[in-house]
Tab-separated table of C-alpha atoms in Angstrom:
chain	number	residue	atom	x	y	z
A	35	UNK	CA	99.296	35.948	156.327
A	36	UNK	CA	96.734	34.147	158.299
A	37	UNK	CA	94.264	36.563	160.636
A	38	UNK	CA	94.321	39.075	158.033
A	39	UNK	CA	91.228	40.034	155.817
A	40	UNK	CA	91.742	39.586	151.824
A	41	UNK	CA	91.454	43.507	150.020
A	42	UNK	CA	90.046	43.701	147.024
A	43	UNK	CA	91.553	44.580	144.459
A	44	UNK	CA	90.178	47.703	142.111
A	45	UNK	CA	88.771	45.444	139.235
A	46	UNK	CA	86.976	43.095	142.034
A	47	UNK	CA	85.203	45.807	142.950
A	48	UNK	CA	84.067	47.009	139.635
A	49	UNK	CA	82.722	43.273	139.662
A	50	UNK	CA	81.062	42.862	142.254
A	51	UNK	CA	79.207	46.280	141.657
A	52	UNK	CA	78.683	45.263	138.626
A	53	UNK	CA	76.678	41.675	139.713
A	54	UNK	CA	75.058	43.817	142.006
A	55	UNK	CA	73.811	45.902	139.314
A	56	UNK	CA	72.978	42.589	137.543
A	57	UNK	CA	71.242	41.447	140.217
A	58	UNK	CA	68.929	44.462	140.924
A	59	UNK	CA	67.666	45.253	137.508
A	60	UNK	CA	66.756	41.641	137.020
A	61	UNK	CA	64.724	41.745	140.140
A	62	UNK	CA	63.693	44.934	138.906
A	63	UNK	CA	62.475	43.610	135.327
A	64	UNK	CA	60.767	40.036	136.799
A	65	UNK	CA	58.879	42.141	139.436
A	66	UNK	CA	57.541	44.724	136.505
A	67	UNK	CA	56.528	41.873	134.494
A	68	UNK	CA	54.742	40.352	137.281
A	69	UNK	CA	53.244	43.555	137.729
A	70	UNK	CA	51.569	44.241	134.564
A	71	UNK	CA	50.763	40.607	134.404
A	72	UNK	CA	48.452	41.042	137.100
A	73	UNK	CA	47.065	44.278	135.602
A	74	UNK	CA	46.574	42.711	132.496
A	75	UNK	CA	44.193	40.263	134.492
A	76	UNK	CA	42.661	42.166	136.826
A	77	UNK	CA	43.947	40.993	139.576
A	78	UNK	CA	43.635	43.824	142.402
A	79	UNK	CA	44.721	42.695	145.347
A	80	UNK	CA	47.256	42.843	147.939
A	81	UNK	CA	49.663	41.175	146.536
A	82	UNK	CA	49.585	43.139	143.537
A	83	UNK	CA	50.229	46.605	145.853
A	84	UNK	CA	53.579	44.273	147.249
A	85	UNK	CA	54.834	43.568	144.241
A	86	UNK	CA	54.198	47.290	143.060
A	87	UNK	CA	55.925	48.907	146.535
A	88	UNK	CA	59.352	47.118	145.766
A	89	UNK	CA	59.602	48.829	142.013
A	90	UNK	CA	58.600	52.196	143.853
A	91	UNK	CA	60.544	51.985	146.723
A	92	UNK	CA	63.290	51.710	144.310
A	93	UNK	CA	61.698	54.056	142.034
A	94	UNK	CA	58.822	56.432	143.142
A	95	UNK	CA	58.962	58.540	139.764
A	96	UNK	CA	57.094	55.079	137.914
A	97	UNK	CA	54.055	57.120	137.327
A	98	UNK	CA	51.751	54.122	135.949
A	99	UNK	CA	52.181	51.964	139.022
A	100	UNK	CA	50.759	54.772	141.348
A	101	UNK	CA	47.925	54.470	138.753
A	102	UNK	CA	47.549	50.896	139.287
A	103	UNK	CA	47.651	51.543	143.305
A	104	UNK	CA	45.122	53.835	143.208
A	105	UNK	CA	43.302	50.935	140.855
A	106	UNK	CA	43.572	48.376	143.454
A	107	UNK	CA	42.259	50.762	146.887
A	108	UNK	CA	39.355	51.676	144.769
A	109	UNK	CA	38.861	47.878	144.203
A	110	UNK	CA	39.350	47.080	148.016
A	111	UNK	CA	36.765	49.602	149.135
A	112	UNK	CA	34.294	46.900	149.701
A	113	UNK	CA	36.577	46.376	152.861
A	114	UNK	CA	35.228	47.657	155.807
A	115	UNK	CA	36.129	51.473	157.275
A	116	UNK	CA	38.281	50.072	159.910
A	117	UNK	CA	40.284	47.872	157.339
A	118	UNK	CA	40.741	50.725	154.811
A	119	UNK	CA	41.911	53.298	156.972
A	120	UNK	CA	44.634	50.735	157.978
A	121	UNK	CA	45.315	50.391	154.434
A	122	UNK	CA	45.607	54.093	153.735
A	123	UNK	CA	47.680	55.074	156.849
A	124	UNK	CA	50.065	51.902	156.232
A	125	UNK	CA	50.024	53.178	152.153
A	126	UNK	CA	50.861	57.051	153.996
A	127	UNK	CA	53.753	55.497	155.736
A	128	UNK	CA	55.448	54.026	152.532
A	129	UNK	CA	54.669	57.413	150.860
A	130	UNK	CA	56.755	59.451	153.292
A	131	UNK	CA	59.526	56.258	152.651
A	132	UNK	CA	59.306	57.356	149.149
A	133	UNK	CA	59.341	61.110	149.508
A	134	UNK	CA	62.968	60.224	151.614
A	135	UNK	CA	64.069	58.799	148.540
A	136	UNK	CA	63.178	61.362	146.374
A	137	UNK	CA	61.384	64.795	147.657
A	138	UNK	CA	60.455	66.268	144.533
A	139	UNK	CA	58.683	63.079	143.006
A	140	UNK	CA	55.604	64.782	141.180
A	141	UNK	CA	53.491	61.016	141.659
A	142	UNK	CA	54.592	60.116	145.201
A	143	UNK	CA	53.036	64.304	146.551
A	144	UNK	CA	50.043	63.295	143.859
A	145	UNK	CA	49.248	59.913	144.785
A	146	UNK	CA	49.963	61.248	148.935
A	147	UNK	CA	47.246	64.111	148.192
A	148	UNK	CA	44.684	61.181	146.172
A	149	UNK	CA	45.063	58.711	149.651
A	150	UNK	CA	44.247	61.900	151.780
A	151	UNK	CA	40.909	62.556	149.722
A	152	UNK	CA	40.190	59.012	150.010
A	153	UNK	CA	40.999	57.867	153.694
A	154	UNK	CA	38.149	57.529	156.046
A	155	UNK	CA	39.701	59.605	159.042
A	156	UNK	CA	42.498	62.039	157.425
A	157	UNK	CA	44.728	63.187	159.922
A	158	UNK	CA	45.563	66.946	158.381
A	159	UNK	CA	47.563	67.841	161.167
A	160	UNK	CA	49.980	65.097	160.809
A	161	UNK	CA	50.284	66.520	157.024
A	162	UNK	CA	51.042	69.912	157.938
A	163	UNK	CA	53.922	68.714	160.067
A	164	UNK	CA	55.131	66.417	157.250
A	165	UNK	CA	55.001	69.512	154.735
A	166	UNK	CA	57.108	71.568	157.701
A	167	UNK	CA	59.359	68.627	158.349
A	168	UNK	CA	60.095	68.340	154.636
A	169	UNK	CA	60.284	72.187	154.027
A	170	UNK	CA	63.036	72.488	157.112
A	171	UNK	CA	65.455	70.200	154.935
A	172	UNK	CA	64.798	72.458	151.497
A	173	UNK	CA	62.640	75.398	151.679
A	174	UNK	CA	62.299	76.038	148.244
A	175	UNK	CA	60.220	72.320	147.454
A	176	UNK	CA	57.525	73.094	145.602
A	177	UNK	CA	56.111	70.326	145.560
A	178	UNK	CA	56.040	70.220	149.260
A	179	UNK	CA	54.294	73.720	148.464
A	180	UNK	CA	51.720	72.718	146.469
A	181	UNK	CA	50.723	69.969	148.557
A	182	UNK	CA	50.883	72.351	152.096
A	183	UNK	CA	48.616	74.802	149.995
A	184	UNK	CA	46.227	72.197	149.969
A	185	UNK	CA	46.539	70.658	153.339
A	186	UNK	CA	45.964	74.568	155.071
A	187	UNK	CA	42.822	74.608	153.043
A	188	UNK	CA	41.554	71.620	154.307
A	189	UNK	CA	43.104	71.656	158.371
A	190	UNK	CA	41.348	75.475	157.955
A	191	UNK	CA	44.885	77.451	158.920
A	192	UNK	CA	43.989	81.052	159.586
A	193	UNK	CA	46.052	83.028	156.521
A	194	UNK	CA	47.433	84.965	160.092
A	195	UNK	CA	49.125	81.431	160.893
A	196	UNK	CA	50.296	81.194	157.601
A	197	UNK	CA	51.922	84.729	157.284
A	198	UNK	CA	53.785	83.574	160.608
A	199	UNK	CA	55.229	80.494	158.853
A	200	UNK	CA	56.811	82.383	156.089
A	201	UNK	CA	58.247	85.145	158.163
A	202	UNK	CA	60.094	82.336	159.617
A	203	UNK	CA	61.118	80.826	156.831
A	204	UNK	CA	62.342	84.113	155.290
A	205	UNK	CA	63.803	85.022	158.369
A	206	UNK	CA	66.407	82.002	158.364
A	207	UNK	CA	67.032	82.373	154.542
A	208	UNK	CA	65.800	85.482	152.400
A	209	UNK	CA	66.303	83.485	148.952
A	210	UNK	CA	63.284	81.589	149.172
A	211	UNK	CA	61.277	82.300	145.980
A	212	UNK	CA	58.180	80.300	147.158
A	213	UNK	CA	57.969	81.999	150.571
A	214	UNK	CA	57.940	85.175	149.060
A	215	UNK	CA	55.329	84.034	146.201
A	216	UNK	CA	53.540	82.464	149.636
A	217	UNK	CA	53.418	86.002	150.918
A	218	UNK	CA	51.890	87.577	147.725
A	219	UNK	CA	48.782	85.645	147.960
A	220	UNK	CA	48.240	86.252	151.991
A	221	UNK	CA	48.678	89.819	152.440
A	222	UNK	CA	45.744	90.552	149.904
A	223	UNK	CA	43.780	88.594	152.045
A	224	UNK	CA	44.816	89.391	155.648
A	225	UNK	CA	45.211	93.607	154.657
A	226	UNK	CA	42.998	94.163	151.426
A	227	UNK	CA	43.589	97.566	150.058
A	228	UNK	CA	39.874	99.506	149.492
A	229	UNK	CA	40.592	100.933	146.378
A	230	UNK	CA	42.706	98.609	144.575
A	231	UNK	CA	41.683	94.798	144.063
A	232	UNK	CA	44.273	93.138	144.933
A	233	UNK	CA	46.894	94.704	146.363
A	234	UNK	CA	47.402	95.424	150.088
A	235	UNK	CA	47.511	98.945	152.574
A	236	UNK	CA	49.912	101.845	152.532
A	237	UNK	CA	51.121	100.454	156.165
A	238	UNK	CA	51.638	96.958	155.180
A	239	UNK	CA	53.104	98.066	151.869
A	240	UNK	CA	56.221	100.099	154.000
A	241	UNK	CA	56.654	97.654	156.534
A	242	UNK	CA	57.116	95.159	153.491
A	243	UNK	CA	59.184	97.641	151.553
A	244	UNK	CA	61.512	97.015	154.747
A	245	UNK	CA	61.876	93.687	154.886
A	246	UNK	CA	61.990	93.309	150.626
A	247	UNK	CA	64.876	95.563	151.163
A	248	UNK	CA	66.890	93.927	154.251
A	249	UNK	CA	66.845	91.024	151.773
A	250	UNK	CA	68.381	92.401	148.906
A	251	UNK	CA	71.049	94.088	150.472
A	252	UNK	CA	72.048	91.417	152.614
A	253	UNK	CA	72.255	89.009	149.049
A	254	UNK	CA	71.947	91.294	145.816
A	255	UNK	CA	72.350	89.084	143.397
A	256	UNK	CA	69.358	86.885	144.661
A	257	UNK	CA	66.097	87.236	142.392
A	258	UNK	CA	63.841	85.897	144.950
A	259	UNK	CA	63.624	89.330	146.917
A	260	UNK	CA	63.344	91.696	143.501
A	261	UNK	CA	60.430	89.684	142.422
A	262	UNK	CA	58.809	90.407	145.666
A	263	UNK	CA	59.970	93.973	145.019
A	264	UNK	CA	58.502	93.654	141.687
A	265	UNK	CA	54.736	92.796	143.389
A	266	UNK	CA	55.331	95.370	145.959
A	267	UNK	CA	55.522	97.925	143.998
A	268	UNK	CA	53.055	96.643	141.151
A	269	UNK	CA	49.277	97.381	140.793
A	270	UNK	CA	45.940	95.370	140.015
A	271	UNK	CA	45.494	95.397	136.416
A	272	UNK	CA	43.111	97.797	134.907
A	273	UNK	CA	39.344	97.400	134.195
A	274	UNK	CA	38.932	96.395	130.213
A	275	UNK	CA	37.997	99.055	128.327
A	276	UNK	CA	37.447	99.913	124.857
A	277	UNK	CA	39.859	100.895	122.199
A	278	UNK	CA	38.485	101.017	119.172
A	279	UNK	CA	35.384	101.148	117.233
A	280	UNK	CA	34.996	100.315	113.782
A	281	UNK	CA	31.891	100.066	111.025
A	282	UNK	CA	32.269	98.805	108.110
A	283	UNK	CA	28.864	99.410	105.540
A	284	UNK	CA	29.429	97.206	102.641
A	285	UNK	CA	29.273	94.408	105.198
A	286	UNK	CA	27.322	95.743	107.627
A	287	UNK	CA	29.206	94.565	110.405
A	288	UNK	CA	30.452	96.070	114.176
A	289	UNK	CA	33.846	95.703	115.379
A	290	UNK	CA	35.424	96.282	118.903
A	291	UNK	CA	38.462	96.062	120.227
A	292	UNK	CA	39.074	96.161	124.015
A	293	UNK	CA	42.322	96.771	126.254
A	294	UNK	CA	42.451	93.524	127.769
A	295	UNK	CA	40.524	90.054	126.684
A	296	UNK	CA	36.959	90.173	127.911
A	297	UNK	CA	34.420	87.474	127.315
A	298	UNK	CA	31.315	88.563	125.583
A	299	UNK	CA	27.800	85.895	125.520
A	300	UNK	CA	26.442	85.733	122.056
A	301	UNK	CA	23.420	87.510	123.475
A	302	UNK	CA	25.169	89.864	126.080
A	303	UNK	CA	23.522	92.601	127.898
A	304	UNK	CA	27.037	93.901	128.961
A	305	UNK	CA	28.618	95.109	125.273
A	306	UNK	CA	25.607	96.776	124.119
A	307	UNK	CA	25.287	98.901	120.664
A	308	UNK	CA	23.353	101.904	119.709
A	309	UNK	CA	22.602	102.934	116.295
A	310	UNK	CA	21.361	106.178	116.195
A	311	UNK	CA	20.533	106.001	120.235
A	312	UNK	CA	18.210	103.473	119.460
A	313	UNK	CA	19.189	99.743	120.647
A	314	UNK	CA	20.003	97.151	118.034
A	315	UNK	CA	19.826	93.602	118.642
A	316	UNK	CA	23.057	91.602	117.754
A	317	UNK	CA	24.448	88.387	118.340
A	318	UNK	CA	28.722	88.621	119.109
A	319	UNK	CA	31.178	86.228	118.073
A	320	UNK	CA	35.045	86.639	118.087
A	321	UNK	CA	37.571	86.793	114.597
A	322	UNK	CA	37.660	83.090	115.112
A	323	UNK	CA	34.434	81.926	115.954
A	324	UNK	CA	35.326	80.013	119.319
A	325	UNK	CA	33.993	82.689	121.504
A	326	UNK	CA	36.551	83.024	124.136
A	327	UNK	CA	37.726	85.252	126.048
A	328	UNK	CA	39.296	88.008	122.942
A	329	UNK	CA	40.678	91.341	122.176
A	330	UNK	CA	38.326	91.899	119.570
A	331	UNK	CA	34.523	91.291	119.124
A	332	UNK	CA	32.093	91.596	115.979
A	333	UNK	CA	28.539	91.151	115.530
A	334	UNK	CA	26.317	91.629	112.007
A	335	UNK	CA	24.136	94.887	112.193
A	336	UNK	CA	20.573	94.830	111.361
A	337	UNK	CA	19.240	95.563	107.984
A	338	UNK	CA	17.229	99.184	109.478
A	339	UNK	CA	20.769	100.242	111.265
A	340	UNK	CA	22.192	101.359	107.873
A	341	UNK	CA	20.604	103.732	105.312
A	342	UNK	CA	22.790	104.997	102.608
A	343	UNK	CA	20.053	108.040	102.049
A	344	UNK	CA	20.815	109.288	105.491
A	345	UNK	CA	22.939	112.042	106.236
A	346	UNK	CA	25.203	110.010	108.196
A	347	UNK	CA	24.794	107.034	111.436
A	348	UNK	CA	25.729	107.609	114.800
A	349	UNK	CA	27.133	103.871	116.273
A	350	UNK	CA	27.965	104.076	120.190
A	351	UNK	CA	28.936	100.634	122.096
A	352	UNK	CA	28.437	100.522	125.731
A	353	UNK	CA	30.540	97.829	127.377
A	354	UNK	CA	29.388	97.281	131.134
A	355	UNK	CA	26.817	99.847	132.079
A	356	UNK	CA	28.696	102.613	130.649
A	357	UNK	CA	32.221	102.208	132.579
A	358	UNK	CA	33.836	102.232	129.257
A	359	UNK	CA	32.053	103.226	125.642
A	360	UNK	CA	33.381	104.911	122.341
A	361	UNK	CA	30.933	106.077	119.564
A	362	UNK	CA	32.297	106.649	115.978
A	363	UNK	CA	30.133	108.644	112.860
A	364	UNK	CA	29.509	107.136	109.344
A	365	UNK	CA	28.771	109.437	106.521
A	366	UNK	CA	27.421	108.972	103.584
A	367	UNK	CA	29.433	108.260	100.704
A	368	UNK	CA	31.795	106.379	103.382
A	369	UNK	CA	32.233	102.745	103.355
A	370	UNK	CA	33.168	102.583	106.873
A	371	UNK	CA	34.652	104.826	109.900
A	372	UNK	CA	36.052	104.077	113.180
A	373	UNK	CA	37.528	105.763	116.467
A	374	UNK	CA	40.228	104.441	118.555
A	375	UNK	CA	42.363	105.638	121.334
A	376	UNK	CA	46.403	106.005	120.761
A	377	UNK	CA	48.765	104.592	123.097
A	378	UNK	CA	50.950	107.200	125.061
A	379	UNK	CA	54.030	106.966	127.090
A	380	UNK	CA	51.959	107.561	130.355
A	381	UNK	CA	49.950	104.241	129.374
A	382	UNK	CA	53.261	102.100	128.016
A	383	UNK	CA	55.892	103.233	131.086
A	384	UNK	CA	52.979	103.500	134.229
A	385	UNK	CA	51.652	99.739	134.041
A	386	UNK	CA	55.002	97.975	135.080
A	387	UNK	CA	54.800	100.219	138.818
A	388	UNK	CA	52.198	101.949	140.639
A	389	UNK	CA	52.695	105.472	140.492
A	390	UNK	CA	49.734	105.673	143.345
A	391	UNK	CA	52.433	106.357	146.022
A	392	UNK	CA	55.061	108.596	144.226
A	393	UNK	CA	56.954	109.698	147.678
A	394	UNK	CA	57.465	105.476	148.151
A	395	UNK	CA	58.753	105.170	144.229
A	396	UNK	CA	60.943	107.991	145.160
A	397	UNK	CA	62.129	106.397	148.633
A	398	UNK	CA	62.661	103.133	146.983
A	399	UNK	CA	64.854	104.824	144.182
A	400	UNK	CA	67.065	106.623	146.094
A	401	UNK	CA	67.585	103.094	148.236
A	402	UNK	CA	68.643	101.443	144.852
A	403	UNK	CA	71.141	103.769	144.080
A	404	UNK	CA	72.370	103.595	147.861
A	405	UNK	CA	72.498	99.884	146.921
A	406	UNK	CA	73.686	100.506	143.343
A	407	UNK	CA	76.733	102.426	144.497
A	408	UNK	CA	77.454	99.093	146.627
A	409	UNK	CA	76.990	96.615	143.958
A	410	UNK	CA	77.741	98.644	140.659
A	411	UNK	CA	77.385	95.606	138.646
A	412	UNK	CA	74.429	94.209	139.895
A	413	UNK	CA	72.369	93.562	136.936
A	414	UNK	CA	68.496	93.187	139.619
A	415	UNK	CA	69.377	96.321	140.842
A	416	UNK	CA	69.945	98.206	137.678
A	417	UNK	CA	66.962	96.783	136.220
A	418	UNK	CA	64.671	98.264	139.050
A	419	UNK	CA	66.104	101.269	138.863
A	420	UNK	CA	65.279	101.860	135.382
A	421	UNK	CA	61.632	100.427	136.115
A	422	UNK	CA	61.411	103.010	139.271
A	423	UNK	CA	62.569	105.761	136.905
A	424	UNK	CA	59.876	104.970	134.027
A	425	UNK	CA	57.060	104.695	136.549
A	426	UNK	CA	58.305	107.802	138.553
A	427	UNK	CA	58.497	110.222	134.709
A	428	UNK	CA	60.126	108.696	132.027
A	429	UNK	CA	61.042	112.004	130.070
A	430	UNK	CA	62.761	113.436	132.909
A	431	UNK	CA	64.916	110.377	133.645
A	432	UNK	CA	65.514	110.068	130.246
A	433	UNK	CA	69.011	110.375	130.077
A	434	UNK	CA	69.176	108.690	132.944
A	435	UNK	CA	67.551	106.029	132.090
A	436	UNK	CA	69.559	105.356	129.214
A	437	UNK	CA	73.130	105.328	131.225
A	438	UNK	CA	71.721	102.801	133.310
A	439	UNK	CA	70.363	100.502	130.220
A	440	UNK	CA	74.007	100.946	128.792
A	441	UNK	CA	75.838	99.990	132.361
A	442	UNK	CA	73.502	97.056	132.305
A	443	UNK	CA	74.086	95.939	128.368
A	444	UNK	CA	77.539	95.840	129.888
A	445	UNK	CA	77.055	93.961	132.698
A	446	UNK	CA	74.818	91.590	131.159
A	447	UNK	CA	76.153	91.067	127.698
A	448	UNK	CA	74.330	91.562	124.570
A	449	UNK	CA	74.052	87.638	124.187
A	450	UNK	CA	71.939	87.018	127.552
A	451	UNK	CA	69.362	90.367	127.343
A	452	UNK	CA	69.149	91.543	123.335
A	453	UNK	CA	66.184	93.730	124.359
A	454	UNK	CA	68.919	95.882	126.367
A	455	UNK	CA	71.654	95.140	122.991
A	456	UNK	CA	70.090	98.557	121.372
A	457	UNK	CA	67.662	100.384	123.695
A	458	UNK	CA	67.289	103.103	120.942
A	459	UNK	CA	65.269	100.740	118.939
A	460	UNK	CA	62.744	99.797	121.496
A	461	UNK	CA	59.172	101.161	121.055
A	462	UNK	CA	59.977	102.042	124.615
A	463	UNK	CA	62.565	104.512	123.989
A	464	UNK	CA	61.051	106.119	120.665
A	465	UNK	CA	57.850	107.202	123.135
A	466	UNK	CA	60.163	108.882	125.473
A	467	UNK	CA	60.213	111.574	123.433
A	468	UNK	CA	56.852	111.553	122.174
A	469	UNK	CA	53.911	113.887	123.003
A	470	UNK	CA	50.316	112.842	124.380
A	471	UNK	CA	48.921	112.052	121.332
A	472	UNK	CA	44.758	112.557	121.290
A	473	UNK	CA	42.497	109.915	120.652
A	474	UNK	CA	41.224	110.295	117.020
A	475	UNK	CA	38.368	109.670	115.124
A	476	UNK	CA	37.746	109.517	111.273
A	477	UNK	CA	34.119	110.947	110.698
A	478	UNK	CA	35.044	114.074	108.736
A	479	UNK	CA	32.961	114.166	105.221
């Protein structure tokens, strides 16, 4: 038996493991101690940033001993330039030793973007090949996004550049959510569309179309690419405007409610009211008296803006230099009186897709059937269907629309999308049938 090396058995190897184990986490704990030994005394130095890099090699997710790093550079400052920047590009190096260990640490990126504020001579080059080097091995680290959104900012990466990187990235793998969300926030920038904040030109918008599309026919079931699709086909969101006026007399107060939340200065010149065409001054404040941005606003009307000898009061509220108003008539003998819009189908179906561009709605349709007859269960493409066919004229898709939202009840089960579990009781599907109501007013004596 001699010459011949001694295998261990099964349980000797659950034992040794198991010393190991021992062995680390009492390192582990007497290290920690020391740690907060020295914080407890104050004692920043480089020891202290030692004892702290053998926890966080180990473990880079210890969140209060980045704090305490940070602590002790802040307390070494007093060094000269020369000896910090060795400090920070030696601290830079363990980082990246860290972020090896564990990519999608949320304080190794921080504490990597804190050094890069703080080093004399930041190297932002270097960090945009890190980001790329660490994006290569998973695309989809957002983290590593977060931080390369910063580090373009600073290194001053034309948007151009930019647009480049994430065709590339797409290119080699269309399920990349970020690269796609990347793409959302350049093309605004590199093609603005004129007439809509926001969005991006008819060109750009097909060539997109294209590419949206050669991803979600190459991998249907990926979400990434209808998200994009979602954007594409989306529009800015509409200038505030009012919806309803109301006066009440007994309390001779001003209400006014307003599509979207708007903020509103006590004082404002930009929601004025008129009583009688004459200007009244007011003071605004919202239901719950935190003035913030609201749906609703109220203010207390002066004593001379109500007379209940008068025939009646004409209130009018201009919000904006008249790019949205709504005036409303109290009588007398009425205790209040109001005027308000009423929502319609156009306003409920249209603000999910632009109907701008009806031929591309159409085009894009017709390619989600193509792609529908493919993939008949596919639960994206059924869903974008049924958004194309609202945008496009919800009453004459009706029935349409409804065979698709029964296909995809089935395909989706009840249990995952309940909104889909009974389609007839959606607000959504009672308006289909509806006519344009008129906006109303109550002022009739």
């Amino acid at each position: 038996m001699h010459g011949r090396l001694k295998v261990k058995t099964t349980e000797e190897q659950a034992e040794a493991k198991r010393l190991e184990r021992e062995k680390k986490l009492c390192h582990y704990v007497t290290a920690t101690k020391a740690i907060f030994e020295k914080r407890k005394l104050e004692q920043l130095d480089k020891e202290a940033l030692e004892l702290t890099s053998q926890i966080l090699g180990a473990n880079p997710d210890f969140a209060t001993l980045w704090n305490f790093r940070r602590e002790i550079f802040l307390h070494l400052e007093k060094e000269t330039p020369e000896e910090m920047q060795a400090l920070y590009k030696a601290e830079l190096s363990f980082l990246e030793s860290c972020l090896r260990i564990n990519p999608k640490s949320y304080g190794t990126w921080h504490h990597r973007c804190w050094v890069m504020e703080h080093i004399p001579e930041p190297d932002w080059a270097r960090e945009l090949e890190l980001c790329n080097k660490f994006l290569e091995s998973d695309e989809r680290n957002f983290h590593c996004w977060d931080y390369r959104r910063i580090v373009v900012q600073q290194s001053q990466v034309p948007p151009q550049d930019e647009l480049a990187f994430s065709d590339n990235l797409i290119t080699r793998n269309f399920s990349n959510y970020s690269s796609w969300h990347y793409r959302s926030r350049l093309l605004p920038q590199l093609y603005p569309d004129p007439h809509q904040q926001g969005r991006i030109t008819e060109e750009v918008l097909l060539k997109e179309l294209e590419l949206v599309q050669n991803a979600f026919f190459t991998d249907p079931n990926d979400q990434s690419a209808w998200f994009y699709h979602r954007w594409l086909l989306g529009r800015a969101d509409p200038e505030p405007t009012i919806r309803c006026l109301y006066v009440n007399r007994e309390d001779a107060s001003l209400a006014v409610a307003f599509s979207h939340p708007v903020a509103v200065a006590p004082a404002s010149h930009d929601l004025i009211v008129f009583g009688d065409e004459s200007p009244l001054v007011v003071r605004w404040r919202t239901p719950d008296g935190r003035n913030k941005p609201s749906l609703m606003w109220l203010c207390d009307l002066p004593s001379t803006a109500l007379n209940d000898h008068w025939p009646q009061h004409t209130f009018r509220v201009l919000w904006e230099e008249g790019q949205s108003q709504k005036e409303c008539v109290l009588f007398k003998g009425h205790k209040d009186c109001w005027s308000q819009d009423s929502v319609t189908e156009e306003q409920v179906f249209r603000c999910e897709l632009s109907v701008e561009k009806s031929t591309v709605l159409q085009s894009e349709l017709e390619s989600c059937k193509e792609l529908q007859a493919l993939e008949p269960e596919n639960k994206w493409c059924l869903l974008t269907i049924i958004l194309l066919m609202r945008a496009l004229d919800p009453l004459v898709y009706e029935r349409e629309t409804l065979s698709y939202f029964e296909t995809l009840k089935v395909n989706c089960g009840s249990h995952r999308i309940d909104s889909v579990s009974d389609p007839e009781s959606l607000p959504q599907y009672n308006l289909l049938s509806c006519h344009r109501l008129p906006g109303k007013q109550k002022q009739d004596p």
